Short mmCIF file of C-alpha atoms and ligand atoms in Angstrom, two decimals:
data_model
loop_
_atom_site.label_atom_id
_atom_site.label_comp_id
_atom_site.label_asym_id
_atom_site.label_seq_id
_atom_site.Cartn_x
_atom_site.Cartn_y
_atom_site.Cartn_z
CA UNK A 10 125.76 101.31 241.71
CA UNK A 11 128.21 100.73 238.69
CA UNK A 12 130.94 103.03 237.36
CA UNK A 13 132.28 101.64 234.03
CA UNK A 14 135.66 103.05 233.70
CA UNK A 15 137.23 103.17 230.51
CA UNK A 16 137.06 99.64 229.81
CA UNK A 17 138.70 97.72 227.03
CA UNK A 18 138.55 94.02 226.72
CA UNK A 19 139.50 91.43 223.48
CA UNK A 20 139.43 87.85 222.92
CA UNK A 21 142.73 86.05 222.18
CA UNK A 22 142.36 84.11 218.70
CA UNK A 23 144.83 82.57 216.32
CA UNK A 24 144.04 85.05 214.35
CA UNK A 25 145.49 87.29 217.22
CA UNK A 26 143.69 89.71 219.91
CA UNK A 27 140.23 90.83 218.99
CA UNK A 28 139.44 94.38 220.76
CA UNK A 29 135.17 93.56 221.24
CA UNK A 30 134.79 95.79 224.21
CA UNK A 31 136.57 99.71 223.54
CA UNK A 32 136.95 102.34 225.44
CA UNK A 33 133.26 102.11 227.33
CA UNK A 34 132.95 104.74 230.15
CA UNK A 35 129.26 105.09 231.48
CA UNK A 36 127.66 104.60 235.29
CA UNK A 37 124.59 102.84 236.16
CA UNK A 38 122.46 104.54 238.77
CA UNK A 39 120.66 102.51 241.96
CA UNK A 40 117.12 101.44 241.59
CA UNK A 41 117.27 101.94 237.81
CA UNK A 42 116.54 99.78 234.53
CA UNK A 43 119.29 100.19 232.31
CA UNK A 44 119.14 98.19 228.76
CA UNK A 45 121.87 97.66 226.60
CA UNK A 46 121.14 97.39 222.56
CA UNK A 47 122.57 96.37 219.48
CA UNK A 48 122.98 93.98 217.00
CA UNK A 49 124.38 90.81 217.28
CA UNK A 50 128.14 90.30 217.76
CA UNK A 51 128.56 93.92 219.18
CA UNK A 52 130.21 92.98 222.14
CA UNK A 53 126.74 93.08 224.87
CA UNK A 54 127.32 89.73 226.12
CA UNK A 55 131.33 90.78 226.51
CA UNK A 56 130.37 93.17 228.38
CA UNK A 57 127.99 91.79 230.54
CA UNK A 58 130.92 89.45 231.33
CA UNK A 59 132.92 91.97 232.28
CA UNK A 60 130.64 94.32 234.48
CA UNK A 61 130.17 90.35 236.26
CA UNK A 62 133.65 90.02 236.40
CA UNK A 63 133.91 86.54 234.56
CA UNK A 64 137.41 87.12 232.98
CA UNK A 65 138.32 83.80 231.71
CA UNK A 66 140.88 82.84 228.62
CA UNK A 67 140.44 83.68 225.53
CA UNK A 68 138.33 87.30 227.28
CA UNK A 69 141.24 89.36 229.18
CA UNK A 70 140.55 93.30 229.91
CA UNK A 71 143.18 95.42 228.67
CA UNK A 72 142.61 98.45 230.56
CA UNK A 73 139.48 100.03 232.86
CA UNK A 74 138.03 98.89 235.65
CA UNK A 75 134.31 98.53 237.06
CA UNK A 76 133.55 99.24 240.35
CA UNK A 77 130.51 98.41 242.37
CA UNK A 78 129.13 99.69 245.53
CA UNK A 79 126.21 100.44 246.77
CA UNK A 80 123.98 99.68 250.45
CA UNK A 81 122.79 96.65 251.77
CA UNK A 82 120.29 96.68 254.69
CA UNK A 83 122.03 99.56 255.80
CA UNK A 84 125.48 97.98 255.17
CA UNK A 85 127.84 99.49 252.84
CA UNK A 86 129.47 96.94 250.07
CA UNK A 87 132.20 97.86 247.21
CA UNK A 88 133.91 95.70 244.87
CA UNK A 89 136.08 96.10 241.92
CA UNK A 90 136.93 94.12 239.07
CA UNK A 91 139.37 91.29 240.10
CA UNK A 92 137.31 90.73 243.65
CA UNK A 93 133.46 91.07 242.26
CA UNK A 94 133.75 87.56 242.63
CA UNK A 95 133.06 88.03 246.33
CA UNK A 96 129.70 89.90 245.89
CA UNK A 97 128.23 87.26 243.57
CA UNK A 98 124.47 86.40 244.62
CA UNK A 99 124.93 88.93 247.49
CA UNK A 100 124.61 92.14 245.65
CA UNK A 101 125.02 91.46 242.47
CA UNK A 102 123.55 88.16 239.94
CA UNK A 103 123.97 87.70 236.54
CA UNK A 104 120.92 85.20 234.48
CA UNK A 105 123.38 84.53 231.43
CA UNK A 106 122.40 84.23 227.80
CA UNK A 107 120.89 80.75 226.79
CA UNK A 108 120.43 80.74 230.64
CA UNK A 109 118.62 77.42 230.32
CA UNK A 110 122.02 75.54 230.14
CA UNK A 111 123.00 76.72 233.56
CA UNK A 112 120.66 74.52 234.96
CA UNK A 113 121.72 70.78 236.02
CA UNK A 114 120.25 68.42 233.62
CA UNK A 115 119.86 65.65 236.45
CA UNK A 116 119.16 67.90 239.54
CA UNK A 117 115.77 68.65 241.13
CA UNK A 118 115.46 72.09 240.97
CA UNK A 119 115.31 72.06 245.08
CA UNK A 120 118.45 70.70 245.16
CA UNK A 121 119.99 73.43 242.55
CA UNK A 122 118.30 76.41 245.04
CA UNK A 123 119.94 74.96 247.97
CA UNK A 124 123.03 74.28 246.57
CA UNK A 125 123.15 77.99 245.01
CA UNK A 126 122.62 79.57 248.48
CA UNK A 127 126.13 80.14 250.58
CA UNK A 128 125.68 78.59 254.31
CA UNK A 129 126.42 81.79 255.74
CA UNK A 130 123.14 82.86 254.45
CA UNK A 131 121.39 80.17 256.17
CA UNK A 132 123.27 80.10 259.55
CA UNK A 133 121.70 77.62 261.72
CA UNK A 134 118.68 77.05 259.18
CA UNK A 135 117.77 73.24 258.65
CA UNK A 136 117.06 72.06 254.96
CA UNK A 137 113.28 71.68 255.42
CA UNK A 138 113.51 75.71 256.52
CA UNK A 139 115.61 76.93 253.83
CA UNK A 140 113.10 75.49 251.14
CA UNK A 141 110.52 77.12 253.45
CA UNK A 142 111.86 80.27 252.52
CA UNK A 143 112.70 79.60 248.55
CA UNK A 144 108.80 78.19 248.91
CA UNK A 145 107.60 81.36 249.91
CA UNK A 146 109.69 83.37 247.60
CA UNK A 147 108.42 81.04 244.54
CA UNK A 148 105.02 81.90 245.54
CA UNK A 149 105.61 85.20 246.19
CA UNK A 150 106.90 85.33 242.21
CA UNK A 151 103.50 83.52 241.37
CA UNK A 152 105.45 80.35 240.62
CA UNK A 153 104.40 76.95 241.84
CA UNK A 154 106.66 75.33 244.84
CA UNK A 155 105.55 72.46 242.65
CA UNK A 156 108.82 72.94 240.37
CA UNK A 157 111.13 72.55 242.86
CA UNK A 158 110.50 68.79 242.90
CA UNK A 159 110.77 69.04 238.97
CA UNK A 160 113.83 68.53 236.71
CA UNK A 161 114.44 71.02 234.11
CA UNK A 162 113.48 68.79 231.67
CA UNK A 163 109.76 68.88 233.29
CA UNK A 164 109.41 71.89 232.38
CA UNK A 165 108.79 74.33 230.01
CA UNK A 166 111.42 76.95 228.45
CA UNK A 167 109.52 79.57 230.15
CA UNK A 168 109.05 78.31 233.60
CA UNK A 169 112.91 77.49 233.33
CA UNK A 170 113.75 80.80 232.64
CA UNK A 171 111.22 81.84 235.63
CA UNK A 172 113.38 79.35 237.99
CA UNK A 173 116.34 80.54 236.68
CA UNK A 174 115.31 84.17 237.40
CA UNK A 175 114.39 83.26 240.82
CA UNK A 176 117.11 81.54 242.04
CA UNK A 177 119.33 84.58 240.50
CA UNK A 178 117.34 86.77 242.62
CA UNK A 179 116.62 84.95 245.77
CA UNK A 180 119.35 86.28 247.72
CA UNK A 181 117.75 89.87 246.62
CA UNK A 182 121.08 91.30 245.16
CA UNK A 183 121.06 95.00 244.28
CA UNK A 184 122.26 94.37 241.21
CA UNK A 185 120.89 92.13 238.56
CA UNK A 186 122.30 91.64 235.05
CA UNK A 187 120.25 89.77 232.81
CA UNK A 188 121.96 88.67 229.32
CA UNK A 189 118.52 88.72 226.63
CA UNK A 190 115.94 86.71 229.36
CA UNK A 191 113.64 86.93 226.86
CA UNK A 192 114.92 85.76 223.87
CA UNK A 193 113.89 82.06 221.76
CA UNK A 194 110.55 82.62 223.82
CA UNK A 195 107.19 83.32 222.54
CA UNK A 196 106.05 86.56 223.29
CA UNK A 197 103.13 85.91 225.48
CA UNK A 198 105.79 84.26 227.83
CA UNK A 199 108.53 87.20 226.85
CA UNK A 200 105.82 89.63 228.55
CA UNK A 201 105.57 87.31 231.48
CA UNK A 202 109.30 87.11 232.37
CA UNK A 203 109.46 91.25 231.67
CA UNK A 204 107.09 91.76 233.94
CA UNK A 205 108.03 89.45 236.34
CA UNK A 206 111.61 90.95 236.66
CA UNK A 207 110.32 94.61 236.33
CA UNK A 208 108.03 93.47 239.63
CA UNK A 209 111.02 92.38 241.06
CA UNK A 210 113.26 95.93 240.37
CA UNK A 211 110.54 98.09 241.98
CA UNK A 212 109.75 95.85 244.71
CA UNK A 213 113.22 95.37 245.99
CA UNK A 214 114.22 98.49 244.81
CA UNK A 215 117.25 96.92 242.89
CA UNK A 216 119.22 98.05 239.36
CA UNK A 217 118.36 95.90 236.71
CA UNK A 218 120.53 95.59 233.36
CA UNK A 219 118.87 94.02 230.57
CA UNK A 220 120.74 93.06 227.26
CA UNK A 221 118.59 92.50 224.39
CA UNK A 222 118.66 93.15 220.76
CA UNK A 223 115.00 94.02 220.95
CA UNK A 224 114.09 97.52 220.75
CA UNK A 225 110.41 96.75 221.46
CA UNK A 226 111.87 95.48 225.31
CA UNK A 227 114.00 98.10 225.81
CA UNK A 228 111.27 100.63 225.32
CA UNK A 229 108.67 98.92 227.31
CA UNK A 230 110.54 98.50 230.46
CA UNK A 231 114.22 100.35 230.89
CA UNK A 232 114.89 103.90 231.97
CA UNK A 233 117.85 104.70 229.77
CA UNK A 234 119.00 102.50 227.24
CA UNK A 235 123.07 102.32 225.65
CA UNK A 236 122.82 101.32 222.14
CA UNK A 237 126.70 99.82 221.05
CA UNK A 238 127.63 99.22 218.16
CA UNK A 239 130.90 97.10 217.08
CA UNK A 240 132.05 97.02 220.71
CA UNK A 241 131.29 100.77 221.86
CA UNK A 242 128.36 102.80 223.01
CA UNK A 243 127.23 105.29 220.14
CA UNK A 244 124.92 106.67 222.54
CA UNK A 245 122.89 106.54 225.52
CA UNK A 246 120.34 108.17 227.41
CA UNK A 247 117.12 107.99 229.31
CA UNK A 248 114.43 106.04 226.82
CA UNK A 249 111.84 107.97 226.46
CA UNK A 250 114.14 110.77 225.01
CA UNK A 251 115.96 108.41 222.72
CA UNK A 252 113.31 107.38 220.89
CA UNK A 253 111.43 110.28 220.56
CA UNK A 254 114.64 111.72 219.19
CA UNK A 255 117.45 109.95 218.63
CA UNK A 256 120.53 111.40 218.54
CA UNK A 257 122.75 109.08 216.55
CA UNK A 258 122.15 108.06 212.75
CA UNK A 259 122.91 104.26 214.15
CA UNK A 260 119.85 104.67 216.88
CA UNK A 261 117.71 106.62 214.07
CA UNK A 262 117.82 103.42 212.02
CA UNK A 263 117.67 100.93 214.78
CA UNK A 264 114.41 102.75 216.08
CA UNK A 265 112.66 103.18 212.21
CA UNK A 266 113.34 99.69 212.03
CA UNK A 267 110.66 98.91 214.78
CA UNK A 268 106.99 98.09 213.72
CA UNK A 269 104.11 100.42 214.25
CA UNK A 270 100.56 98.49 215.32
CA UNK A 271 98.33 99.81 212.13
CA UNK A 272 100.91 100.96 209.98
CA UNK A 273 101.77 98.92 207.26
CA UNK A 274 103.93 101.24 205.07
CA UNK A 275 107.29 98.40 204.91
CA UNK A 276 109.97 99.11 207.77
CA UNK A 277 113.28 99.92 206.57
CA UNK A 278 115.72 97.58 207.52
CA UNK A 279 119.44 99.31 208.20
CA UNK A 280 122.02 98.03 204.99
CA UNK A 281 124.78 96.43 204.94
CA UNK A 282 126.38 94.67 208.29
CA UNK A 283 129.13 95.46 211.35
CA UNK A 284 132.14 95.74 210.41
CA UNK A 285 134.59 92.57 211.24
CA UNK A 286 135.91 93.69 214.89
CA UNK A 287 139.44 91.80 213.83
CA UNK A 288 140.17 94.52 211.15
CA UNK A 289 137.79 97.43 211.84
CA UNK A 290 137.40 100.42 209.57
CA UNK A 291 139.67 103.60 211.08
CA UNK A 292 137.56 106.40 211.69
CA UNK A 293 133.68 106.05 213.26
CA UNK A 294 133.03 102.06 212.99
CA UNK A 295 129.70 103.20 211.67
CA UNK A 296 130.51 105.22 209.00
CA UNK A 297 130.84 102.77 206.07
CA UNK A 298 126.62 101.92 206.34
CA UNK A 299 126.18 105.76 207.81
CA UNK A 300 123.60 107.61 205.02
CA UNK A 301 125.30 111.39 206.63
CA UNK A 302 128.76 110.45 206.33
CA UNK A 303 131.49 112.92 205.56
CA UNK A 304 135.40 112.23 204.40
CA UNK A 305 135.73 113.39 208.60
CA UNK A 306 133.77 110.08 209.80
CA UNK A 307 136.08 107.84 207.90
CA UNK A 308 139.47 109.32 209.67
CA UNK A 309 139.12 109.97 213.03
CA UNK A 310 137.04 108.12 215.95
CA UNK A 311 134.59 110.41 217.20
CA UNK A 312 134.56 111.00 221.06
CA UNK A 313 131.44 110.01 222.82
CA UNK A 314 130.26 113.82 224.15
CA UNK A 315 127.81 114.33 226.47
CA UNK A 316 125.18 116.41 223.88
CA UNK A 317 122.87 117.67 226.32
CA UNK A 318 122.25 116.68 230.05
CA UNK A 319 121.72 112.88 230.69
CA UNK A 320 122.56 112.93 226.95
CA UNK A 321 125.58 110.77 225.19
CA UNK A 322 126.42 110.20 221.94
CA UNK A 323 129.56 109.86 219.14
CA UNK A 324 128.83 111.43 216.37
CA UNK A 325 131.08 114.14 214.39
CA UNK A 326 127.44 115.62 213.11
CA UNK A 327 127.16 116.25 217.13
CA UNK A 328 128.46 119.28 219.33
CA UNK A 329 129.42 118.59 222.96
CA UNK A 330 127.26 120.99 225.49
CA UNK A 331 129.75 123.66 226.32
CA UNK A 332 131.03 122.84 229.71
CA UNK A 333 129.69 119.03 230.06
CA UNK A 334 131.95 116.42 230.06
CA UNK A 335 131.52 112.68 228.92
N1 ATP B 3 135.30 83.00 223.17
C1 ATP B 3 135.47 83.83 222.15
N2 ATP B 3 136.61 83.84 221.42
C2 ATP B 3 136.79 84.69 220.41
N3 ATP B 3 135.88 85.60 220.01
C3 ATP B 3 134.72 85.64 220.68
C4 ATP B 3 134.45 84.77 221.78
N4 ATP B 3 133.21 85.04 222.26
C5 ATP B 3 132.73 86.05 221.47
N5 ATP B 3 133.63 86.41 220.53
C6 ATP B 3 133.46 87.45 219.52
O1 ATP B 3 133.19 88.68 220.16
C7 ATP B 3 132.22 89.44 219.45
C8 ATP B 3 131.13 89.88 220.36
O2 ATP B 3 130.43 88.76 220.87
P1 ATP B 3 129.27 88.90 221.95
O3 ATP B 3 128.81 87.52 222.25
O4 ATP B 3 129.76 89.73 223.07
O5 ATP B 3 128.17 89.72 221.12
P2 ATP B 3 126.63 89.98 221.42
O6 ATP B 3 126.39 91.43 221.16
O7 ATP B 3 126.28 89.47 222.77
O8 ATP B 3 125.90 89.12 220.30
P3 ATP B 3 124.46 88.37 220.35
O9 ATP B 3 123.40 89.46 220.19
O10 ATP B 3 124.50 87.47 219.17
O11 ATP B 3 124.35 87.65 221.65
C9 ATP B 3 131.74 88.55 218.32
O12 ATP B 3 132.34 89.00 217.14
C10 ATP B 3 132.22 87.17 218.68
O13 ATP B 3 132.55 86.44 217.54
MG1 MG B 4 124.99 88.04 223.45
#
């Protein structure tokens, strides 16, 4: 669906370029729920931008590519960065972080559907019959048709992030990147919007991507997970394997860090913070809060290795299976 070619993107500052997406190389497979984890400021939402292709001053991509393809109805589709553009609601929709604010303050939502969906898409279609069909779909989601005679105001953070979902998906793109859907809402509504956009994967059979900084999501509803870390992946693999053993001392901590219902021994927390991605540490960008780190990890970068099949991680503890490649 995706191939993520050795991408590397930075921010122009005054300060001068800031490198927050390096050297990522992964693919994301059709009909799959791939998560992306990490703290905060490691470059997800970057790179969300980029596998959307929204390259906009200060972001510019230095070097790599993404390409996109896949099969529509039969119909073969392929776009690379520079023209994903073109295959924007189509085959592939992005629900941004603090997605509320997409929304038009002093539209009806009716009025934001219709204007969201191209008139090729509704060829000879009247007005009354397009909202016909974004009726149906609403329903069909287990949403009221009453909110698209609402304002965004009129409702509630969750059913706007429900609308905003739906409209992202009503042109049933294969691909659907979603930058932390679930975040700033309580988690009775969190579980909602999972489920309502793991519904959606498995019923139209599309690739979902899924940033979030919450473990807890990631391991309730993605297939493999890539866990970055100051602007690269330090590993990834499918999610049931990573947690039950984690390969990198980065994911180790992230994953002891997660509560256990009934166990109230206190959770470690992981010390210390990122490094600052304008003057990064040489070596492994991990190693100055790394408990196993050796004079090695604080000279040379290690190379993300594929450790066993499915299996990635960078880590100079690690040996790369003989014969794989990353
Ligand atoms: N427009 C910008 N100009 C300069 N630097 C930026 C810009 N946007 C983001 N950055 C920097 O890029 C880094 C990565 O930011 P990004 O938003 O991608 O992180 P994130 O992992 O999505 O964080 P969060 O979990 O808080 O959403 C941060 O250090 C941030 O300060
Ligand atoms: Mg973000």
């Amino acid at each position: 669906m995706l191939k993520i070619e050795n991408l590397c993107a930075s921010y122009h500052t005054i300060d001068g370029q800031v490198h927050v997406v390096k050297d990522v190389h992964f693919d994301i497979f059709d009909n799959e729920v791939f998560g992306i984890a990490g703290e905060s400021g490691c470059g997800k939402t970057t790179l969300l931008r980029v596998l959307y292709d929204i390259i906009a001053y200060p972001l510019q991509i230095d070097s790599g590519r993404v390409v996109l393809s896949g099969e529509k109805k039969g119909q073969p589709f392929h776009a690379e960065t520079g023209n994903i553009r073109k295959a924007w609601w189509k085959h592939v929709s992005y629900v941004p972080q603090a997605a509320q604010s997409v929304l038009n303050p002093i539209m009806k939502l009716k009025e934001q559907f219709l204007d969201s969906i191209p008139l090729s898409d509704r060829g000879e279609e009247s007005k009354e019959q397009t909202l016909a069909r974004v009726q149906a779909y609403l329903e069909e989601l287990s949403l009221s048709p009453d909110v698209l005679e609402a304002y965004p105001f009129q409702l509630s953070g969750g059913m706007r992030q429900r609308a905003i979902i739906a409209l992202a998906t009503f042109m049933a793109p294969s691909l659907i990147l979603a930058d932390e859907p679930t975040t700033a809402l309580d988690v009775v509504v969190q579980r909602g919007i999972l489920m309502m956009l793991t519904r959606l994967q498995k019923q139209y059979r599309n690739t979902l991507v899924i940033v979030s900084h919450d473990m807890g999501v990631h391991y309730q509803i993605t297939d493999r997970i890539g866990i970055m870390y100051s602007g690269s992946f330090v590993e990834l693999g499918p999610t049931a394997e990573l947690f039950a053993e984690p390969l990198h001392p980065y994911s180790r901590m992230l994953i002891s860090a997660l509560p256990v219902v009934g166990d109230k021994s206190q959770r470690v927390g992981i010390p210390g913070r990122p490094p600052s991605l304008k003057d990064p540490p040489p070596g492994c960008r991990f190693a100055p809060r790394c408990p196993q780190a050796f004079e090695r990890c604080t000279q040379e970068v290690p190379r993300f290795i594929q450790v066993r099949p499915g299996r990635f991680a960078a880590c100079h503890l690690l040996k790369e299976e003989v014969g794989a490649h990353a």
